[in-house]
Short mmCIF file of C-alpha atoms in Angstrom, two decimals:
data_model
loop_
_atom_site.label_atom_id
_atom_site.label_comp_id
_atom_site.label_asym_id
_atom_site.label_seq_id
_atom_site.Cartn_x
_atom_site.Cartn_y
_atom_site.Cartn_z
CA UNK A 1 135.95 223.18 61.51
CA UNK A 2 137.62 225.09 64.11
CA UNK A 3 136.99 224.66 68.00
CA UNK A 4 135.58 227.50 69.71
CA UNK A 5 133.88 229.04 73.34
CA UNK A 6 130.98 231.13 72.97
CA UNK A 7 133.49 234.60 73.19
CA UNK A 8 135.47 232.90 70.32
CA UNK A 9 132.29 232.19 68.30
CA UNK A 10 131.93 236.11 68.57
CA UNK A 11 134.72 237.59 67.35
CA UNK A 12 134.94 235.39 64.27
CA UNK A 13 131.12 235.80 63.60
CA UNK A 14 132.48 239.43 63.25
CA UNK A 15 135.55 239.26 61.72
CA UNK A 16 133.99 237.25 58.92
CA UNK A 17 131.11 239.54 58.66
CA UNK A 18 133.41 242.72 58.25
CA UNK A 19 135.74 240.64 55.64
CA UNK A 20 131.87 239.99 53.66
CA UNK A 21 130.51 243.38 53.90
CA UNK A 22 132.74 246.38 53.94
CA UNK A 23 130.31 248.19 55.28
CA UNK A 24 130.16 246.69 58.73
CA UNK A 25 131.53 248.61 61.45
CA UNK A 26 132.20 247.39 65.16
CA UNK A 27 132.40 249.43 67.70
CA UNK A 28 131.47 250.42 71.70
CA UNK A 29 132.72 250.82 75.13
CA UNK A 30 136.32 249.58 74.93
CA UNK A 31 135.21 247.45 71.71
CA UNK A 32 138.38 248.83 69.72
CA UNK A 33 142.02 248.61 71.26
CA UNK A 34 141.41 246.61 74.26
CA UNK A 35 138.79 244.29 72.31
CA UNK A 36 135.85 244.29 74.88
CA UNK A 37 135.10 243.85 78.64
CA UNK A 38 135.05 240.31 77.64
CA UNK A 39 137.69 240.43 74.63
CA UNK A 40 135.09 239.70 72.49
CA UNK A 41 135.86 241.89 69.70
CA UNK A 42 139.90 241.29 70.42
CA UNK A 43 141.96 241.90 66.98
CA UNK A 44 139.62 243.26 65.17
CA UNK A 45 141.35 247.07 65.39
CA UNK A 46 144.60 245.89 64.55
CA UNK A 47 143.50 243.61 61.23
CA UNK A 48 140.55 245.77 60.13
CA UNK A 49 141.78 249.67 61.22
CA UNK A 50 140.06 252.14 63.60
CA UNK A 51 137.81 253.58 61.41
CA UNK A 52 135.74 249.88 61.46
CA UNK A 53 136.75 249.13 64.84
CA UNK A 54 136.81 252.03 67.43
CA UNK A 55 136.10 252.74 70.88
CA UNK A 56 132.70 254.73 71.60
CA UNK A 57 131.99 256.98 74.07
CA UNK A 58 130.87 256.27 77.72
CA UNK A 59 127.42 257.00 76.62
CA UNK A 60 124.91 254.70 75.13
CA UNK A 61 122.63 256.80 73.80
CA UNK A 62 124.89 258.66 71.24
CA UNK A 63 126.11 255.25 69.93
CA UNK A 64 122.86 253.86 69.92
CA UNK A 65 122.00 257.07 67.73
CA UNK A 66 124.85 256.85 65.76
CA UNK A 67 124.19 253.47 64.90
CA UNK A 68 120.59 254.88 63.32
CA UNK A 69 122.27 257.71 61.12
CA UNK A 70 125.11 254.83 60.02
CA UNK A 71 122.06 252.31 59.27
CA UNK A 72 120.21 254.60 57.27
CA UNK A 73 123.01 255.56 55.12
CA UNK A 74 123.55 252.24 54.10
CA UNK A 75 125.63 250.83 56.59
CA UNK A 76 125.85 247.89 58.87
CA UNK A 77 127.19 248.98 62.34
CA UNK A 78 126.80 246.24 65.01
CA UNK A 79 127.38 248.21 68.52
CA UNK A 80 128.56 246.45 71.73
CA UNK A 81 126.65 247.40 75.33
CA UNK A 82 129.09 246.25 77.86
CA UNK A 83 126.66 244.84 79.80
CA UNK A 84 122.86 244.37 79.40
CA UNK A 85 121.49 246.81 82.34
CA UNK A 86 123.64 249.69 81.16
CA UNK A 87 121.67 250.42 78.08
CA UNK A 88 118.52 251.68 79.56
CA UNK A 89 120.05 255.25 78.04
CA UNK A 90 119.77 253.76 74.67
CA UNK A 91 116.31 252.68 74.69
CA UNK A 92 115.05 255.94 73.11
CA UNK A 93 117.32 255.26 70.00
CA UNK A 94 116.30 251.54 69.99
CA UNK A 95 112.49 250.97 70.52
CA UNK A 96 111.83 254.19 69.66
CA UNK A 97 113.57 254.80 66.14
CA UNK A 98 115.20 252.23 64.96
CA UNK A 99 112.28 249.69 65.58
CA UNK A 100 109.97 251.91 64.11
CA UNK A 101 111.82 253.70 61.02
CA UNK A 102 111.24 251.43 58.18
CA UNK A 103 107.67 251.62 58.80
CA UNK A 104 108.01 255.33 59.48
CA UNK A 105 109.28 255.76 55.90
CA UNK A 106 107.34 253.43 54.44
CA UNK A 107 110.48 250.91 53.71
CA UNK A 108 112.76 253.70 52.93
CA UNK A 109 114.99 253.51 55.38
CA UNK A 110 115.97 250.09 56.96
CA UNK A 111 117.97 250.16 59.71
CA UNK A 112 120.25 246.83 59.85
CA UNK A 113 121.58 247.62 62.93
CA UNK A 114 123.17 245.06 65.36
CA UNK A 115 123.34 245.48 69.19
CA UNK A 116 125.59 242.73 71.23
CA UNK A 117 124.62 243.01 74.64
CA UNK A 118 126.36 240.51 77.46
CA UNK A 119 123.45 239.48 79.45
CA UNK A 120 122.49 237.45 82.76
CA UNK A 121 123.94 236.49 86.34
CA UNK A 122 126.32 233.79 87.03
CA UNK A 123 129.06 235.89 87.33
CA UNK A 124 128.89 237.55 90.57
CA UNK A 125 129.39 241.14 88.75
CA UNK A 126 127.91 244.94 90.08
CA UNK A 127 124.51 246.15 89.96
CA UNK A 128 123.19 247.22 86.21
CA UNK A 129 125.30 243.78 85.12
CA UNK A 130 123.90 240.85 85.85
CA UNK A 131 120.13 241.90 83.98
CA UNK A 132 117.85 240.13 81.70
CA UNK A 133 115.58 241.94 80.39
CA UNK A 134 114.90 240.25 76.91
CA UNK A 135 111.43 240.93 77.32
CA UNK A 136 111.32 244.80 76.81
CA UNK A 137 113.11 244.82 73.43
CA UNK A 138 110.85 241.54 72.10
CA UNK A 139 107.47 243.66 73.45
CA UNK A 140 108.59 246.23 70.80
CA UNK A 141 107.37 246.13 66.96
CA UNK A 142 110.32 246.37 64.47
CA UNK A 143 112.77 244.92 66.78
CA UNK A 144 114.41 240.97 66.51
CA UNK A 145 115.70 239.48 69.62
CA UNK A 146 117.76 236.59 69.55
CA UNK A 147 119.54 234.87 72.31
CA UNK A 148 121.92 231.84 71.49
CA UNK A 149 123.50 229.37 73.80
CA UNK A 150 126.42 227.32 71.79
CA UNK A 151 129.22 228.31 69.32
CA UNK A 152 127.77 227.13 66.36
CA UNK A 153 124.25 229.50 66.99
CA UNK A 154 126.33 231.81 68.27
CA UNK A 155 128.35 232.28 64.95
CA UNK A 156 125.36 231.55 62.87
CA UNK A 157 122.82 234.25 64.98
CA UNK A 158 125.17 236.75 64.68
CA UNK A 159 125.75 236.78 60.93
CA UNK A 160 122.24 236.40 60.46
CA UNK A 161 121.32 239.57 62.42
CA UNK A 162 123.78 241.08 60.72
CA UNK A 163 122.61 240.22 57.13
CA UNK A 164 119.15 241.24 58.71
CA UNK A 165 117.47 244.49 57.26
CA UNK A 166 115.90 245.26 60.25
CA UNK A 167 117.63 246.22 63.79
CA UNK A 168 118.64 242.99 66.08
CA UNK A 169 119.41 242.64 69.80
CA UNK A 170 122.05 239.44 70.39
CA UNK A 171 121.87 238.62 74.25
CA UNK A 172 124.95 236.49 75.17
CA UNK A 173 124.76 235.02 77.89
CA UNK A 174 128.17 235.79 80.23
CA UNK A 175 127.71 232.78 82.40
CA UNK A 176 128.59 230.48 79.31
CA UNK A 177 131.38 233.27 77.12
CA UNK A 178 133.95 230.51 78.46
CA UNK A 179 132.26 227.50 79.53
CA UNK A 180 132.50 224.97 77.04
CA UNK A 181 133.84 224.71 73.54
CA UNK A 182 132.07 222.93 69.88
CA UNK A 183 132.62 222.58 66.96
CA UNK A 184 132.12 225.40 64.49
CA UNK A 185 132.51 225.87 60.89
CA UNK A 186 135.08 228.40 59.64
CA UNK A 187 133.63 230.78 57.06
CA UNK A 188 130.08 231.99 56.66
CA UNK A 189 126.70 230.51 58.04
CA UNK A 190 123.77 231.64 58.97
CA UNK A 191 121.18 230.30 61.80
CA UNK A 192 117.77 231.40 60.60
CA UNK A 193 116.40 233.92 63.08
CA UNK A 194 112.88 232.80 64.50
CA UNK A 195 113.56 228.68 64.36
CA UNK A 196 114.02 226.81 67.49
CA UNK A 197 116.77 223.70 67.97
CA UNK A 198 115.43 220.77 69.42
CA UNK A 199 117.93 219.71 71.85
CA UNK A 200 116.20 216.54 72.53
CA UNK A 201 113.43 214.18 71.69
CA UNK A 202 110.66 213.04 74.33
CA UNK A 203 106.89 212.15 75.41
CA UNK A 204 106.13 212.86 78.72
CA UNK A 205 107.30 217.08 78.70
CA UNK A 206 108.08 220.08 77.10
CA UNK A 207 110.68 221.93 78.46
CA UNK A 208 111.31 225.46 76.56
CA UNK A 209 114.52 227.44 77.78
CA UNK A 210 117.28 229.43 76.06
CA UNK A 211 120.38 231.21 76.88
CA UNK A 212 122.42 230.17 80.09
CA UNK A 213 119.08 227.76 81.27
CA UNK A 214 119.80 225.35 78.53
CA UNK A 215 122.88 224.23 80.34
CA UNK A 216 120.84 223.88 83.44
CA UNK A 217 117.88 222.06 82.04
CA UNK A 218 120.11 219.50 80.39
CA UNK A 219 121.55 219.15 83.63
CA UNK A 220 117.94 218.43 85.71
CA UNK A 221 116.32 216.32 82.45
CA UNK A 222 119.46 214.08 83.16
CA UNK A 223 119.04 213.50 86.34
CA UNK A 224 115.35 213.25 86.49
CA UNK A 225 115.70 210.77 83.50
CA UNK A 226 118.00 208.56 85.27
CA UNK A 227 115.89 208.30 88.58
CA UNK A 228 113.12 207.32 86.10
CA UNK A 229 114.33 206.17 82.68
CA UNK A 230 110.30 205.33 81.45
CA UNK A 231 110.17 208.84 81.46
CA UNK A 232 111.80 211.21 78.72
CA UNK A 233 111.76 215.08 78.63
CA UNK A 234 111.43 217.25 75.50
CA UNK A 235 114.03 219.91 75.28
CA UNK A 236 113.81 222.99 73.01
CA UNK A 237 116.16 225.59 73.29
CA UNK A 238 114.32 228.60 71.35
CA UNK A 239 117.58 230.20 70.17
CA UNK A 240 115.07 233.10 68.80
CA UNK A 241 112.61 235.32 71.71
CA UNK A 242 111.55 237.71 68.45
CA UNK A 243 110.36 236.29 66.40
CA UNK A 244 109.77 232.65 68.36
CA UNK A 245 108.90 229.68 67.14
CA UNK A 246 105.55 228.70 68.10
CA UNK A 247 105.41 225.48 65.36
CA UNK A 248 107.93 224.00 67.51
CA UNK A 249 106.56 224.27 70.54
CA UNK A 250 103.04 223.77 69.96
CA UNK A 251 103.69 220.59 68.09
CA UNK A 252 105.94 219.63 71.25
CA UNK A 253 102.93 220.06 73.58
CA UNK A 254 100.57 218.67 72.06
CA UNK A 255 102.30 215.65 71.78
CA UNK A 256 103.43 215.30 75.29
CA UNK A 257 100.67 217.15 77.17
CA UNK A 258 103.09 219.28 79.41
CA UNK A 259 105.07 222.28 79.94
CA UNK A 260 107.87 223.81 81.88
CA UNK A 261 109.61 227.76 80.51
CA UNK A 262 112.52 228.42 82.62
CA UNK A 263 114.43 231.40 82.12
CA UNK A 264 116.40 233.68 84.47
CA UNK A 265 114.46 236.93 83.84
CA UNK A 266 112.05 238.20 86.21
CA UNK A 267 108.45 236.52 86.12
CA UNK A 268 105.84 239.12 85.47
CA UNK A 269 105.17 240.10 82.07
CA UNK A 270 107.80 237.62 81.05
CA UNK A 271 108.96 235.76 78.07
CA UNK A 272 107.15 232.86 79.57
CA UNK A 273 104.22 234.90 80.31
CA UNK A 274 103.99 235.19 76.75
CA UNK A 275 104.67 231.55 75.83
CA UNK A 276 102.45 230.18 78.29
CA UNK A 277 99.21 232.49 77.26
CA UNK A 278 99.95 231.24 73.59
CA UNK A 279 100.18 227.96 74.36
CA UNK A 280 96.68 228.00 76.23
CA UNK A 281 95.68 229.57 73.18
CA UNK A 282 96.64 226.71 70.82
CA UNK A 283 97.10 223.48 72.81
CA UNK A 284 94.06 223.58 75.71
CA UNK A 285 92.79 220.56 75.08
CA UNK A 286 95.70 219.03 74.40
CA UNK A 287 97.22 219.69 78.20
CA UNK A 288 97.23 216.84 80.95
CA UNK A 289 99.06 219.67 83.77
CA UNK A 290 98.80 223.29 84.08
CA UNK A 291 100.99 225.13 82.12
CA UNK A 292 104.00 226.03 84.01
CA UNK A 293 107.60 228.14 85.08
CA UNK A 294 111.03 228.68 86.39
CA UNK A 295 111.80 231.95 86.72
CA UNK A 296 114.12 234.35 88.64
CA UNK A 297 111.56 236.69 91.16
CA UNK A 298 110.05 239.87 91.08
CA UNK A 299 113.03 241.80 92.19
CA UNK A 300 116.24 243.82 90.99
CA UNK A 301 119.03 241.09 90.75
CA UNK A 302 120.40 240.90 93.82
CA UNK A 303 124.52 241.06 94.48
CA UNK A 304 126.83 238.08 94.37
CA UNK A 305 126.09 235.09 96.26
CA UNK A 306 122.27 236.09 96.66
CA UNK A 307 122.01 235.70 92.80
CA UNK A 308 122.10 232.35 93.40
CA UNK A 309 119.26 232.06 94.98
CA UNK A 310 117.08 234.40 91.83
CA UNK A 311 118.29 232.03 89.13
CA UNK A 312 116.83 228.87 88.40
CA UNK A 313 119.69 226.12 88.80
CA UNK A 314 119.24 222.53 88.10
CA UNK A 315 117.66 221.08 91.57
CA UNK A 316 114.61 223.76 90.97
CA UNK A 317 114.00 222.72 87.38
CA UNK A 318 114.26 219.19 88.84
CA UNK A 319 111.39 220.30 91.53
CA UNK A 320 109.53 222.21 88.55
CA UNK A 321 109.36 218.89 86.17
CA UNK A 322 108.24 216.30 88.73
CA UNK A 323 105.40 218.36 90.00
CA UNK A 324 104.32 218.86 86.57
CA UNK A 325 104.58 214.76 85.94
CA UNK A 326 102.85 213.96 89.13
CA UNK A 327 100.27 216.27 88.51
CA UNK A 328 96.55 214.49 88.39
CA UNK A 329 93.57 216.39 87.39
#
């Protein structure tokens, strides 16, 4: 076992993924000699060489395209955004070709492509930085989002996408590169794409999170279970956004009647939004509350200390959960 951060778990999810398959190849804006905006991908140029490691140009659209013609030659590039918001150029290349090109050819052409994209606020950065838009690439057929929280899924995600015929986002969240450290074991594992991890057990509500929100829900479920400790809160951090896994969560509602989605993406046409209309497809009659969220707002992220204020922290969770307990039809 080795101890690891999130930015650790990273860089030796890749390093034993280029050791396994020589046909990996890392690369992006500043991926190769200075490792990464976040040092991420740190080493990998000087162990592996610069012709697997490398430094793309400032332009996300050629490496996003690049990525395609490697994929379909039977290679397995995994590309690094430096930040979430600055790869609306690459969205042609992405929902438009690589989601769509093993159908295109009729399972020809696969395209196991990986794209690493640092996402979310929480650390006061510039406009186009502090983004989560998770909900665009899941809308899109042909594309896998994941989104892990700890080392171990972290590691395990990442190696899994990259064993994955088919092209996969990986949103890490930057709020939690370097905030705590677990356990992780050396060598290869995979997490299977599309399974949930229940964090923890309980009757009363579902709560359904992921990314930099699982910190924060474990934070309100721990203080709303100590003001009331009849009461215990069902935690399920959904590690995968495409595919997702509704087995978990449906069985989790109907057995507790309740539930709370917080993420820090905008509301409309959300994540949640999509959660919440499944649910009330499944579990009606099952449901002792309306179906509910935590969400950031309806508005481009706002600059430093005002973010804030758009992401759900642990007192509004708190607000969200006992309104949905003291909730009487």
């Amino acid at each position: 076992m080795k101890t690891l951060n999130n930015v650790k778990a990273v860089s030796e999810a890749l390093e034993v993924a280029m050791e396994k398959w020589s046909e990996v190849v890392v690369y992006g804006e500043d991926a190769g000699f200075e490792g990464g905006v976040f040092r991420a991908t740190e080493g990998l140029q000087a162990k592996f060489g610069e012709e697997r490691c490398f430094d793309a140009p400032i332009s996300e659209a050629v490496f996003a395209g690049v990525a395609l013609g490697m994929a379909i030659n039977k290679m397995k590039p995994v590309i690094e955004l430096q930040f979430e918001g600055l790869g609306w150029p690459s969205l042609q290349n992405i929902l438009g070709h690589m989601g769509r090109m093993r159908n295109r050819t009729r399972g020809k052409y696969p395209t196991p492509v990986v794209i690493r994209m640092p996402m979310g606020g929480g650390i006061r950065a510039l406009e186009l930085h502090s983004e989560a838009m998770e909900a665009i690439y899941a809308h899109t057929p042909g594309i896998k989002v994941v989104c892990p929280s700890t080392p171990y899924d972290t590691k395990g995600l990442i190696l899994a996408a990259i064993e994955s015929p088919d092209p996969v986002i990986v949103f890490e969240p930057t709020k939690l590169y370097r905030a705590f450290k677990q356990e992780v074991p050396e060598g290869f594992y995979t997490v299977e794409i599309g399974k949930g991890f229940k964090i923890q057990e309980g009757n009363d509500l579902t709560v359904v999170t992921y990314g930099a929100q699982t910190v924060d829900c474990q934070k309100a479920i721990e203080e709303l279970e100590s003001k009331n400790p009849d009461i215990t809160i069902e935690l399920i951090d959904l590690r995968s956004i495409q595919p997702w896994d509704k087995e978990m969560v449906f069985e989790s509602v109907k057995k507790t009647g309740r539930l709370l989605v917080v993420h820090e993406a905008i509301r409309s046409f959300s994540v949640s939004a999509e959660i919440i209309a499944s649910v009330n497809e499944e579990c009606f009659e099952y449901l002792k509350a309306p179906l509910s969220r935590c969400t950031g707002y309806d508005i481009v992220i706002p600059f430093d200390s005002g973010e804030a204020f758009h992401q759900p922290h642990p007192k509004k969770i708190l607000v969200k959960m006992e309104d949905l307990l003291n909730y009487k039809f």
